[in-house]
Amino acid sequence: MPTKTPHPTAPRPSQPPPLREIRKVLIANRGEIALRVIRACRELGLRTVAVYSTVDEHALHVRFADEAVCIGPGPSSQSYLNIKNIIAAAELTGADAVHPGYGFLSERAEFAEIVQKCKLTFIGPDPVHMRVMGDKVTARQTMERSGVPVLPGTGVLTSAAHAVAEAERIGLPVILKASAGGGGRGMKIVRDIKLLPQTLQTAQVEALKAFGNGDMYIERYVQSPRHVEVQVVADQHGNANHLLERECSVQRRHQKVLEEAPCSVLSETLRREMCAAAVQAAKAIGYHSLGTIEFLLDGDRFYFMEMNTRVQVEHCVTEMITGVDLVQEQIRLATGEPLGHLMREFRPRGHAIECRINAEDPIKFIPQPGTISALHFPGGYGVRVDSHMYQGITVPPFYDSMLAKLIVHAPDRQQAIRRMQRALGECVIEGIQTNIPLHRWLLKQPAFISGKYDTHFLEASLDPEAVRAEADAEVQG
Ligand code: MV4
């Protein structure tokens, strides 16, 4: 084996040599993202180690990897979150790097620290940056000091009286957020000042129970925002850049359902400003690796919401409109290589849409584990399917219900919508219920087609009868 196969677009020899050699990567994850990382590794000429729980013995990531190690039983707490067993698997196989994927251990700073202490390369940022961004009050204050727009808000609330005084200063409605929360967990909207003390009390108790930390803060509540996030990349030499934005407002209970890139309502000026703010955010903390800066977009104003320090489910729509393999770049950046070709200015190349196909009742949204009896995925020009499914697989009940990501790329948004409708029509998944009827319904909604929707659109316009009609139409063909 050669010691290192250069990335095809890697900087030419005039650039400094990599700081760390990576030859074998352990993927501390499962499902489609484990496959996604294994594919990137294979193209980079890197060897791969899969880890798996007993219920994933026949999973595709186990077969795709060069080696595989069982790390425990089905429940995540005993397998995909079992740090000791994952590190043991890395040592046993002689892996020299760990890719955490998304979910599971991907945003646990302690895990990244342990990986580093074991002389393994963590394919992600510095644990310090994971901590700063994991604590939402610290993240907010750090961004505010760096000149990134944030909503009027507070630090950690010290008492009910403090909360009331601050809410009166900011103006109602306000939103109470848990400093240790994120992704929509531990939030409460307050519209009546009389209800604030009681709501704060309840929220503190809940946050303490859920996160082991009851710290709360207040922000002005934006009534109907869009969720727009910017993909950033940064190297270990102080360079940072953006790869445009993703629109993620189509969600239900903080679970994204469909994502697209670029955002169809951003003017060139606003895009430039938002992307510049995201780069500024990454530079402010000396960040390196891939990251996402989430913004709330309110008309033509945008505000920092959170930073995600991992590869995201929806990274593929960015890949389609930029032509960049983000996972390969994430691995390359972890070796210490400079941004190189990623320093160029990116312009959106067409339009991409991703539908998350979940194993769930499309009307009641209840997860549906079971065995897939028949499977056919769409193909053809401009269609990409990232999935760990195959005919005969049994979907275990322990993990996320996402079965596949259906991604389309087309010259413009209207053609992308048509292409997604076409691709969904070709999709056959039998044996378990999926949310494909929901997507078929969604893609026909005038608010979606016009692009004029916000974070409330899906929940506000959900029509069980219309989704059921899509499910029935699917059965009849
Ligand atoms: C907000 C907000 C309105 N105003 N903050 C939800 C996820 C977490 N990252 C923050 N979230 C929100 N924060 C203020 N000051 C509305 C949301 C929100 C939301 C944001 C993005 C996507 C979907 C959402 C659904 C409900 C609420």
Short mmCIF file of C-alpha atoms and ligand atoms in Angstrom, two decimals:
data_model
loop_
_atom_site.label_atom_id
_atom_site.label_comp_id
_atom_site.label_asym_id
_atom_site.label_seq_id
_atom_site.Cartn_x
_atom_site.Cartn_y
_atom_site.Cartn_z
CA MET A 1 0.00 0.00 0.00
CA PRO A 2 1.27 3.48 -0.80
CA THR A 3 1.44 5.60 2.33
CA LYS A 4 -0.92 8.20 0.93
CA THR A 5 -2.91 8.66 -2.24
CA PRO A 6 -3.17 12.36 -3.03
CA HIS A 7 -6.63 13.78 -3.39
CA PRO A 8 -7.16 14.55 -7.09
CA THR A 9 -7.78 18.19 -6.36
CA ALA A 10 -5.23 18.41 -3.55
CA PRO A 11 -2.90 21.38 -3.68
CA ARG A 12 0.21 20.77 -5.79
CA PRO A 13 3.64 20.27 -4.16
CA SER A 14 4.22 24.01 -3.63
CA GLN A 15 1.84 23.70 -0.66
CA PRO A 16 3.11 22.59 2.78
CA PRO A 17 2.94 18.81 3.41
CA PRO A 18 0.07 17.38 5.49
CA LEU A 19 0.62 17.58 9.22
CA ARG A 20 -0.94 14.23 9.97
CA GLU A 21 -1.00 11.06 7.93
CA ILE A 22 -4.33 9.24 7.66
CA ARG A 23 -4.31 5.70 6.28
CA LYS A 24 -7.20 3.97 7.99
CA VAL A 25 -10.45 5.59 9.13
CA LEU A 26 -12.84 4.17 11.69
CA ILE A 27 -16.41 5.30 11.04
CA ALA A 28 -18.19 5.70 14.39
CA ASN A 29 -21.67 5.61 12.87
CA ARG A 30 -24.16 3.53 10.89
CA GLY A 31 -26.70 3.91 8.08
CA GLU A 32 -26.40 6.12 5.04
CA ILE A 33 -23.80 8.46 6.56
CA ALA A 34 -21.47 5.54 7.32
CA LEU A 35 -21.71 4.56 3.62
CA ARG A 36 -21.18 8.17 2.59
CA VAL A 37 -17.94 8.35 4.61
CA ILE A 38 -16.72 4.93 3.42
CA ARG A 39 -17.24 6.04 -0.20
CA ALA A 40 -15.22 9.21 0.38
CA CYS A 41 -12.43 7.18 2.02
CA ARG A 42 -12.31 4.67 -0.83
CA GLU A 43 -11.94 7.45 -3.40
CA LEU A 44 -9.13 8.96 -1.32
CA GLY A 45 -7.36 5.57 -1.16
CA LEU A 46 -7.93 5.22 2.60
CA ARG A 47 -8.77 1.97 4.37
CA THR A 48 -11.98 1.81 6.41
CA VAL A 49 -13.19 0.20 9.63
CA ALA A 50 -16.91 -0.11 10.34
CA VAL A 51 -18.33 -0.54 13.82
CA TYR A 52 -21.74 -2.10 14.29
CA SER A 53 -24.29 -3.23 16.85
CA THR A 54 -25.53 -6.82 16.90
CA VAL A 55 -28.77 -5.80 15.11
CA ASP A 56 -26.67 -4.24 12.31
CA GLU A 57 -24.70 -7.43 11.58
CA HIS A 58 -26.14 -7.50 8.04
CA ALA A 59 -25.98 -3.74 7.48
CA LEU A 60 -24.42 -2.38 4.32
CA HIS A 61 -21.78 -0.29 6.12
CA VAL A 62 -20.38 -3.54 7.56
CA ARG A 63 -20.06 -5.01 4.05
CA PHE A 64 -18.71 -1.83 2.43
CA ALA A 65 -15.87 -1.33 4.92
CA ASP A 66 -12.54 -3.17 4.71
CA GLU A 67 -12.96 -4.39 8.30
CA ALA A 68 -15.79 -4.39 10.83
CA VAL A 69 -15.93 -4.69 14.61
CA CYS A 70 -19.04 -5.41 16.70
CA ILE A 71 -19.28 -2.86 19.51
CA GLY A 72 -22.37 -3.98 21.43
CA PRO A 73 -26.11 -4.67 21.42
CA GLY A 74 -28.86 -2.74 19.63
CA PRO A 75 -29.54 0.16 21.99
CA SER A 76 -27.27 3.08 21.00
CA SER A 77 -26.17 3.67 24.59
CA GLN A 78 -24.44 0.27 24.49
CA SER A 79 -23.03 0.45 20.94
CA TYR A 80 -22.87 3.62 18.79
CA LEU A 81 -22.52 5.76 21.94
CA ASN A 82 -20.17 3.31 23.67
CA ILE A 83 -16.92 5.31 23.60
CA LYS A 84 -14.80 2.59 25.25
CA ASN A 85 -15.77 -0.04 22.70
CA ILE A 86 -15.33 2.32 19.76
CA ILE A 87 -11.83 3.32 20.89
CA ALA A 88 -11.01 -0.36 21.51
CA ALA A 89 -12.12 -1.12 17.92
CA ALA A 90 -9.83 1.63 16.60
CA GLU A 91 -6.84 0.27 18.56
CA LEU A 92 -7.61 -3.33 17.60
CA THR A 93 -7.67 -2.52 13.88
CA GLY A 94 -4.86 0.04 13.84
CA ALA A 95 -7.08 2.87 12.60
CA ASP A 96 -5.42 6.28 12.78
CA ALA A 97 -8.49 8.48 12.41
CA VAL A 98 -12.14 8.53 13.52
CA HIS A 99 -15.06 9.99 11.56
CA PRO A 100 -18.12 10.57 13.76
CA GLY A 101 -20.70 11.23 11.00
CA TYR A 102 -23.78 13.08 12.33
CA GLY A 103 -25.86 12.34 15.43
CA PHE A 104 -24.50 9.82 17.97
CA LEU A 105 -21.08 11.09 19.24
CA SER A 106 -20.54 13.70 16.52
CA GLU A 107 -20.95 16.76 18.77
CA ARG A 108 -19.58 15.36 22.02
CA ALA A 109 -16.43 17.29 22.84
CA GLU A 110 -15.37 14.61 25.39
CA PHE A 111 -15.40 12.01 22.61
CA ALA A 112 -13.24 14.16 20.34
CA GLU A 113 -10.85 14.70 23.27
CA ILE A 114 -10.58 11.00 24.01
CA VAL A 115 -9.96 10.27 20.32
CA GLN A 116 -7.11 12.81 20.32
CA LYS A 117 -5.64 11.53 23.61
CA CYS A 118 -5.48 8.08 22.01
CA LYS A 119 -3.28 9.58 19.24
CA LEU A 120 -6.05 9.29 16.68
CA THR A 121 -7.09 12.08 14.32
CA PHE A 122 -10.62 13.30 14.97
CA ILE A 123 -12.20 14.13 11.59
CA GLY A 124 -13.91 17.28 12.79
CA PRO A 125 -13.11 20.46 14.66
CA ASP A 126 -11.14 21.07 17.84
CA PRO A 127 -13.07 19.97 20.97
CA VAL A 128 -12.76 23.56 22.22
CA HIS A 129 -14.93 24.74 19.31
CA MET A 130 -17.44 21.97 19.93
CA ARG A 131 -17.76 23.21 23.54
CA VAL A 132 -18.08 26.91 22.64
CA MET A 133 -20.82 26.20 20.10
CA GLY A 134 -22.49 23.48 22.21
CA ASP A 135 -23.14 26.06 24.93
CA LYS A 136 -25.73 28.33 23.29
CA VAL A 137 -25.20 31.31 25.62
CA THR A 138 -21.44 31.24 25.03
CA ALA A 139 -22.01 30.81 21.28
CA ARG A 140 -24.39 33.80 21.20
CA GLN A 141 -22.03 36.03 23.19
CA THR A 142 -19.03 34.99 21.10
CA MET A 143 -20.90 35.80 17.88
CA GLU A 144 -22.21 39.12 19.23
CA ARG A 145 -18.66 40.20 20.17
CA SER A 146 -17.42 39.21 16.70
CA GLY A 147 -19.99 41.42 14.97
CA VAL A 148 -22.20 38.58 13.69
CA PRO A 149 -25.87 39.68 13.90
CA VAL A 150 -27.74 38.15 16.86
CA LEU A 151 -31.28 38.86 18.10
CA PRO A 152 -31.76 41.07 21.16
CA GLY A 153 -31.32 38.70 24.08
CA THR A 154 -29.65 37.89 27.37
CA GLY A 155 -26.96 35.84 29.07
CA VAL A 156 -27.89 33.13 31.59
CA LEU A 157 -30.97 34.21 33.58
CA THR A 158 -30.27 34.60 37.30
CA SER A 159 -33.84 34.91 38.64
CA ALA A 160 -37.50 35.29 37.67
CA ALA A 161 -37.22 39.05 38.35
CA HIS A 162 -34.18 39.24 36.06
CA ALA A 163 -36.11 37.40 33.34
CA VAL A 164 -39.11 39.74 33.63
CA ALA A 165 -36.93 42.87 33.49
CA GLU A 166 -35.10 41.56 30.41
CA ALA A 167 -38.30 40.48 28.65
CA GLU A 168 -39.74 43.98 29.20
CA ARG A 169 -36.60 45.53 27.77
CA ILE A 170 -36.60 43.23 24.70
CA GLY A 171 -40.37 43.33 24.14
CA LEU A 172 -42.84 40.46 23.85
CA PRO A 173 -43.09 37.85 22.52
CA VAL A 174 -39.82 36.32 23.69
CA ILE A 175 -38.44 32.80 23.50
CA LEU A 176 -36.85 31.00 26.45
CA LYS A 177 -34.03 28.71 25.37
CA ALA A 178 -31.88 26.23 27.27
CA SER A 179 -28.18 27.04 27.04
CA ALA A 180 -27.41 23.31 26.78
CA GLY A 181 -30.26 22.73 24.29
CA GLY A 182 -30.20 23.27 20.56
CA GLY A 183 -31.95 21.95 17.49
CA GLY A 184 -35.23 23.14 18.98
CA ARG A 185 -34.95 21.22 22.24
CA GLY A 186 -35.73 23.06 25.50
CA MET A 187 -37.50 26.11 24.01
CA LYS A 188 -40.64 27.92 25.20
CA ILE A 189 -42.38 30.93 23.68
CA VAL A 190 -43.70 33.55 26.12
CA ARG A 191 -46.38 35.97 24.89
CA ASP A 192 -47.74 37.15 28.26
CA ILE A 193 -45.33 38.58 30.84
CA LYS A 194 -47.45 37.19 33.71
CA LEU A 195 -46.68 33.67 32.51
CA LEU A 196 -42.91 34.20 32.34
CA PRO A 197 -41.92 33.24 35.94
CA GLN A 198 -43.86 29.96 35.83
CA THR A 199 -42.70 29.12 32.30
CA LEU A 200 -39.09 29.79 33.31
CA GLN A 201 -39.41 27.55 36.35
CA THR A 202 -40.84 24.67 34.26
CA ALA A 203 -38.24 25.15 31.51
CA GLN A 204 -35.36 25.11 34.02
CA VAL A 205 -36.57 21.86 35.57
CA GLU A 206 -37.00 20.28 32.12
CA ALA A 207 -33.58 21.46 30.91
CA LEU A 208 -31.91 20.14 34.06
CA LYS A 209 -33.56 16.78 33.51
CA ALA A 210 -32.82 16.61 29.78
CA PHE A 211 -29.31 18.11 29.62
CA GLY A 212 -28.04 18.05 33.22
CA ASN A 213 -27.94 21.88 33.06
CA GLY A 214 -30.87 24.19 33.82
CA ASP A 215 -29.34 27.43 32.46
CA MET A 216 -31.85 29.43 30.40
CA TYR A 217 -31.67 32.61 28.33
CA ILE A 218 -34.11 34.87 26.48
CA GLU A 219 -34.25 36.09 22.89
CA ARG A 220 -36.76 38.21 21.03
CA TYR A 221 -39.10 35.75 19.30
CA VAL A 222 -39.27 35.93 15.51
CA GLN A 223 -42.81 34.93 14.52
CA SER A 224 -42.37 33.51 11.03
CA PRO A 225 -38.72 33.06 10.13
CA ARG A 226 -37.04 30.93 7.51
CA HIS A 227 -34.21 28.62 8.50
CA VAL A 228 -31.28 29.32 6.21
CA GLU A 229 -27.84 27.89 6.96
CA VAL A 230 -24.43 28.52 5.44
CA GLN A 231 -21.87 25.78 4.81
CA VAL A 232 -18.42 26.87 5.96
CA VAL A 233 -15.01 25.27 5.51
CA ALA A 234 -11.87 26.26 7.39
CA ASP A 235 -8.32 24.95 7.57
CA GLN A 236 -5.75 24.84 10.37
CA HIS A 237 -3.84 27.80 8.90
CA GLY A 238 -6.49 30.47 9.59
CA ASN A 239 -8.29 30.36 6.23
CA ALA A 240 -12.06 30.10 6.05
CA ASN A 241 -14.61 30.21 3.23
CA HIS A 242 -18.27 29.46 2.57
CA LEU A 243 -19.99 27.10 0.12
CA LEU A 244 -23.26 29.01 -0.17
CA GLU A 245 -26.47 28.38 1.77
CA ARG A 246 -29.19 25.79 2.26
CA GLU A 247 -32.87 26.46 2.88
CA CYS A 248 -34.22 24.14 5.61
CA SER A 249 -37.57 25.64 6.59
CA VAL A 250 -39.63 22.60 5.58
CA GLN A 251 -39.66 20.84 8.94
CA ARG A 252 -41.98 19.24 11.46
CA ARG A 253 -41.25 19.29 15.18
CA HIS A 254 -37.67 20.39 14.46
CA GLN A 255 -37.12 17.44 12.12
CA LYS A 256 -36.17 18.63 8.66
CA VAL A 257 -38.25 16.98 5.94
CA LEU A 258 -36.90 18.57 2.74
CA GLU A 259 -33.93 20.85 2.09
CA GLU A 260 -32.85 22.84 -0.92
CA ALA A 261 -29.94 24.89 -2.18
CA PRO A 262 -29.68 27.72 -2.93
CA CYS A 263 -32.36 29.56 -0.91
CA SER A 264 -34.84 30.86 -3.51
CA VAL A 265 -35.66 34.13 -1.69
CA LEU A 266 -32.12 35.46 -1.03
CA SER A 267 -31.09 38.45 -3.09
CA GLU A 268 -27.47 38.49 -4.28
CA THR A 269 -26.74 41.21 -1.72
CA LEU A 270 -28.33 39.31 1.17
CA ARG A 271 -26.56 36.10 0.14
CA ARG A 272 -23.23 37.89 0.13
CA GLU A 273 -23.92 39.41 3.55
CA MET A 274 -25.10 36.18 5.14
CA CYS A 275 -22.23 34.12 3.73
CA ALA A 276 -19.72 36.77 4.82
CA ALA A 277 -21.21 36.72 8.34
CA ALA A 278 -20.84 32.93 8.42
CA VAL A 279 -17.16 33.12 7.43
CA GLN A 280 -16.67 35.84 10.05
CA ALA A 281 -18.27 33.52 12.65
CA ALA A 282 -15.88 30.67 11.79
CA LYS A 283 -12.84 32.96 11.79
CA ALA A 284 -13.86 34.55 15.10
CA ILE A 285 -13.28 31.29 16.96
CA GLY A 286 -10.36 30.03 14.85
CA TYR A 287 -12.56 27.19 13.69
CA HIS A 288 -11.27 24.44 11.40
CA SER A 289 -13.05 21.60 9.52
CA LEU A 290 -16.58 21.70 8.02
CA GLY A 291 -19.27 23.59 9.85
CA THR A 292 -22.72 25.07 9.42
CA ILE A 293 -23.85 28.45 10.63
CA GLU A 294 -27.64 28.46 11.08
CA PHE A 295 -29.47 31.75 10.64
CA LEU A 296 -33.04 32.86 11.21
CA LEU A 297 -34.10 34.89 8.20
CA ASP A 298 -36.81 37.48 8.95
CA GLY A 299 -37.62 39.41 5.78
CA ASP A 300 -34.27 40.90 4.79
CA ARG A 301 -32.75 40.60 8.28
CA PHE A 302 -30.79 37.55 9.41
CA TYR A 303 -29.62 36.49 12.84
CA PHE A 304 -27.17 33.87 14.11
CA MET A 305 -29.02 30.94 15.67
CA GLU A 306 -26.57 28.05 16.18
CA MET A 307 -23.44 26.51 14.73
CA ASN A 308 -23.29 22.80 13.89
CA THR A 309 -19.77 21.43 14.13
CA ARG A 310 -20.35 18.28 12.07
CA VAL A 311 -21.24 17.12 8.57
CA GLN A 312 -25.00 17.49 8.21
CA VAL A 313 -27.65 15.21 6.73
CA GLU A 314 -28.41 17.85 4.10
CA HIS A 315 -24.78 18.43 3.02
CA CYS A 316 -25.57 16.76 -0.34
CA VAL A 317 -27.58 19.68 -1.73
CA THR A 318 -24.49 21.84 -1.27
CA GLU A 319 -22.37 19.20 -3.01
CA MET A 320 -24.71 19.25 -6.01
CA ILE A 321 -24.64 23.03 -6.51
CA THR A 322 -20.90 23.48 -5.81
CA GLY A 323 -19.40 20.27 -7.25
CA VAL A 324 -17.40 19.76 -4.04
CA ASP A 325 -17.22 16.40 -2.21
CA LEU A 326 -17.62 17.78 1.30
CA VAL A 327 -16.72 14.57 3.11
CA GLN A 328 -13.48 14.15 1.15
CA GLU A 329 -12.65 17.76 1.96
CA GLN A 330 -13.48 17.22 5.65
CA ILE A 331 -11.01 14.32 5.77
CA ARG A 332 -8.38 16.29 3.87
CA LEU A 333 -8.78 19.27 6.25
CA ALA A 334 -8.34 16.95 9.26
CA THR A 335 -4.85 16.05 8.02
CA GLY A 336 -3.91 19.72 8.24
CA GLU A 337 -3.97 20.49 4.52
CA PRO A 338 -4.82 24.07 3.55
CA LEU A 339 -8.14 25.01 1.94
CA GLY A 340 -6.46 25.28 -1.48
CA HIS A 341 -9.10 25.10 -4.21
CA LEU A 342 -11.86 25.62 -1.61
CA MET A 343 -10.76 29.26 -1.31
CA ARG A 344 -12.43 30.15 -4.60
CA GLU A 345 -15.69 32.07 -4.72
CA PHE A 346 -18.65 29.74 -5.14
CA ARG A 347 -21.71 30.63 -7.24
CA PRO A 348 -24.80 28.40 -7.20
CA ARG A 349 -24.70 25.92 -10.09
CA GLY A 350 -28.38 25.16 -10.69
CA HIS A 351 -30.72 24.03 -7.94
CA ALA A 352 -30.76 20.94 -5.69
CA ILE A 353 -33.53 19.46 -3.52
CA GLU A 354 -33.27 16.65 -0.97
CA CYS A 355 -36.22 14.64 0.35
CA ARG A 356 -35.66 12.65 3.53
CA ILE A 357 -37.41 9.30 3.10
CA ASN A 358 -38.35 7.97 6.52
CA ALA A 359 -39.80 4.65 7.68
CA GLU A 360 -42.93 6.13 9.23
CA ASP A 361 -46.67 6.40 8.95
CA PRO A 362 -47.04 9.35 6.53
CA ILE A 363 -50.05 10.73 8.40
CA LYS A 364 -49.37 9.95 12.06
CA PHE A 365 -45.54 10.17 11.76
CA ILE A 366 -45.06 7.05 13.90
CA PRO A 367 -41.79 5.22 13.09
CA GLN A 368 -42.29 1.91 11.27
CA PRO A 369 -39.53 -0.63 11.82
CA GLY A 370 -39.86 -3.86 9.82
CA THR A 371 -38.59 -5.74 6.79
CA ILE A 372 -38.37 -4.26 3.30
CA SER A 373 -39.91 -6.80 0.95
CA ALA A 374 -39.39 -4.91 -2.31
CA LEU A 375 -37.17 -1.98 -3.14
CA HIS A 376 -36.53 0.07 -6.21
CA PHE A 377 -34.79 3.43 -6.17
CA PRO A 378 -35.08 6.03 -8.92
CA GLY A 379 -32.23 6.95 -11.23
CA GLY A 380 -31.59 8.86 -14.40
CA TYR A 381 -30.12 12.25 -15.11
CA GLY A 382 -29.72 14.53 -12.09
CA VAL A 383 -30.86 11.98 -9.48
CA ARG A 384 -28.80 10.82 -6.51
CA VAL A 385 -29.89 8.36 -3.83
CA ASP A 386 -27.90 8.06 -0.59
CA SER A 387 -29.26 5.04 1.23
CA HIS A 388 -28.24 1.98 3.21
CA MET A 389 -31.37 0.03 2.22
CA TYR A 390 -31.56 -3.20 0.19
CA GLN A 391 -34.37 -5.66 -0.48
CA GLY A 392 -34.84 -7.96 2.52
CA ILE A 393 -33.21 -5.70 5.14
CA THR A 394 -34.90 -5.44 8.53
CA VAL A 395 -35.02 -1.86 9.81
CA PRO A 396 -34.31 -2.05 13.56
CA PRO A 397 -36.38 0.01 16.02
CA PHE A 398 -33.39 1.50 17.88
CA TYR A 399 -32.23 4.25 15.55
CA ASP A 400 -33.31 7.19 13.41
CA SER A 401 -36.07 6.26 10.95
CA MET A 402 -34.40 7.79 7.87
CA LEU A 403 -34.13 5.16 5.10
CA ALA A 404 -32.83 7.23 2.22
CA LYS A 405 -32.09 10.67 0.93
CA LEU A 406 -33.44 11.37 -2.52
CA ILE A 407 -31.47 14.22 -4.05
CA VAL A 408 -32.08 15.89 -7.40
CA HIS A 409 -30.09 18.51 -9.27
CA ALA A 410 -31.42 20.58 -12.18
CA PRO A 411 -30.66 23.88 -13.95
CA ASP A 412 -33.31 25.77 -11.93
CA ARG A 413 -35.77 25.31 -9.07
CA GLN A 414 -38.87 24.56 -11.15
CA GLN A 415 -37.02 21.85 -13.08
CA ALA A 416 -35.66 20.45 -9.81
CA ILE A 417 -39.23 20.20 -8.45
CA ARG A 418 -40.35 18.39 -11.62
CA ARG A 419 -37.36 16.07 -11.40
CA MET A 420 -38.11 15.26 -7.75
CA GLN A 421 -41.76 14.52 -8.60
CA ARG A 422 -40.53 12.21 -11.37
CA ALA A 423 -38.00 10.51 -9.02
CA LEU A 424 -40.56 10.01 -6.23
CA GLY A 425 -42.84 8.40 -8.80
CA GLU A 426 -40.16 5.79 -9.59
CA CYS A 427 -39.54 4.95 -5.94
CA VAL A 428 -40.84 1.59 -4.67
CA ILE A 429 -40.49 0.64 -0.99
CA GLU A 430 -42.70 -2.23 0.15
CA GLY A 431 -43.08 -3.98 3.49
CA ILE A 432 -42.99 -0.81 5.62
CA GLN A 433 -44.75 2.51 5.39
CA THR A 434 -42.74 5.56 4.35
CA ASN A 435 -43.32 9.30 4.14
CA ILE A 436 -43.13 9.28 0.31
CA PRO A 437 -46.85 10.25 0.07
CA LEU A 438 -46.08 13.28 2.26
CA HIS A 439 -43.33 14.36 -0.15
CA ARG A 440 -45.59 13.85 -3.19
CA TRP A 441 -48.21 16.06 -1.53
CA LEU A 442 -45.61 18.64 -0.41
CA LEU A 443 -44.16 19.10 -3.90
CA LYS A 444 -47.63 20.04 -5.23
CA GLN A 445 -48.35 22.75 -2.65
CA PRO A 446 -48.59 26.23 -4.18
CA ALA A 447 -46.69 27.72 -1.19
CA PHE A 448 -43.85 25.28 -1.77
CA ILE A 449 -43.82 25.75 -5.55
CA SER A 450 -43.75 29.55 -5.19
CA GLY A 451 -40.90 29.28 -2.68
CA LYS A 452 -42.80 31.56 -0.29
CA TYR A 453 -42.83 29.49 2.87
CA ASP A 454 -41.48 29.72 6.42
CA THR A 455 -40.68 27.31 9.27
CA HIS A 456 -44.40 26.97 10.10
CA PHE A 457 -45.52 26.13 6.56
CA LEU A 458 -45.52 22.31 6.81
CA GLU A 459 -47.24 22.01 10.19
CA ALA A 460 -49.72 24.78 9.36
CA SER A 461 -50.83 23.34 6.02
CA LEU A 462 -50.65 19.58 6.69
CA ASP A 463 -53.73 17.93 5.24
CA PRO A 464 -54.08 14.27 6.34
CA GLU A 465 -56.77 13.53 3.74
CA ALA A 466 -54.66 14.87 0.89
CA VAL A 467 -51.63 12.88 2.07
CA ARG A 468 -53.82 9.78 2.34
CA ALA A 469 -54.98 10.37 -1.23
CA GLU A 470 -51.31 10.39 -2.32
CA ALA A 471 -50.73 7.11 -0.46
CA ASP A 472 -53.76 5.55 -2.19
CA ALA A 473 -52.69 6.86 -5.61
CA GLU A 474 -49.28 5.27 -5.06
CA VAL A 475 -50.77 1.83 -4.36
CA GLN A 476 -52.87 1.97 -7.55
CA GLY A 477 -49.91 3.19 -9.61
C1 MV4 B 1 -35.95 30.90 17.36
C2 MV4 B 1 -37.17 31.09 16.69
C3 MV4 B 1 -37.72 32.35 16.73
N1 MV4 B 1 -37.10 33.33 17.42
N2 MV4 B 1 -35.38 31.90 18.03
C4 MV4 B 1 -35.61 26.20 16.54
C5 MV4 B 1 -34.38 25.40 16.41
C6 MV4 B 1 -33.32 26.13 17.16
N3 MV4 B 1 -32.10 26.12 16.41
C7 MV4 B 1 -33.86 27.53 17.31
N4 MV4 B 1 -35.20 27.52 16.81
C8 MV4 B 1 -35.91 28.66 16.74
N5 MV4 B 1 -35.35 29.71 17.36
C9 MV4 B 1 -35.96 33.09 18.05
N6 MV4 B 1 -35.37 34.07 18.74
C10 MV4 B 1 -37.75 30.02 16.02
C11 MV4 B 1 -37.13 28.79 16.07
C12 MV4 B 1 -37.84 27.74 15.38
C13 MV4 B 1 -37.34 27.13 14.25
C14 MV4 B 1 -36.11 27.48 13.70
C15 MV4 B 1 -35.63 26.86 12.58
C16 MV4 B 1 -36.39 25.86 11.97
C17 MV4 B 1 -37.58 25.50 12.50
C18 MV4 B 1 -38.08 26.12 13.63
C19 MV4 B 1 -39.32 25.74 14.13
C20 MV4 B 1 -39.79 26.34 15.24
C21 MV4 B 1 -39.06 27.33 15.88
#
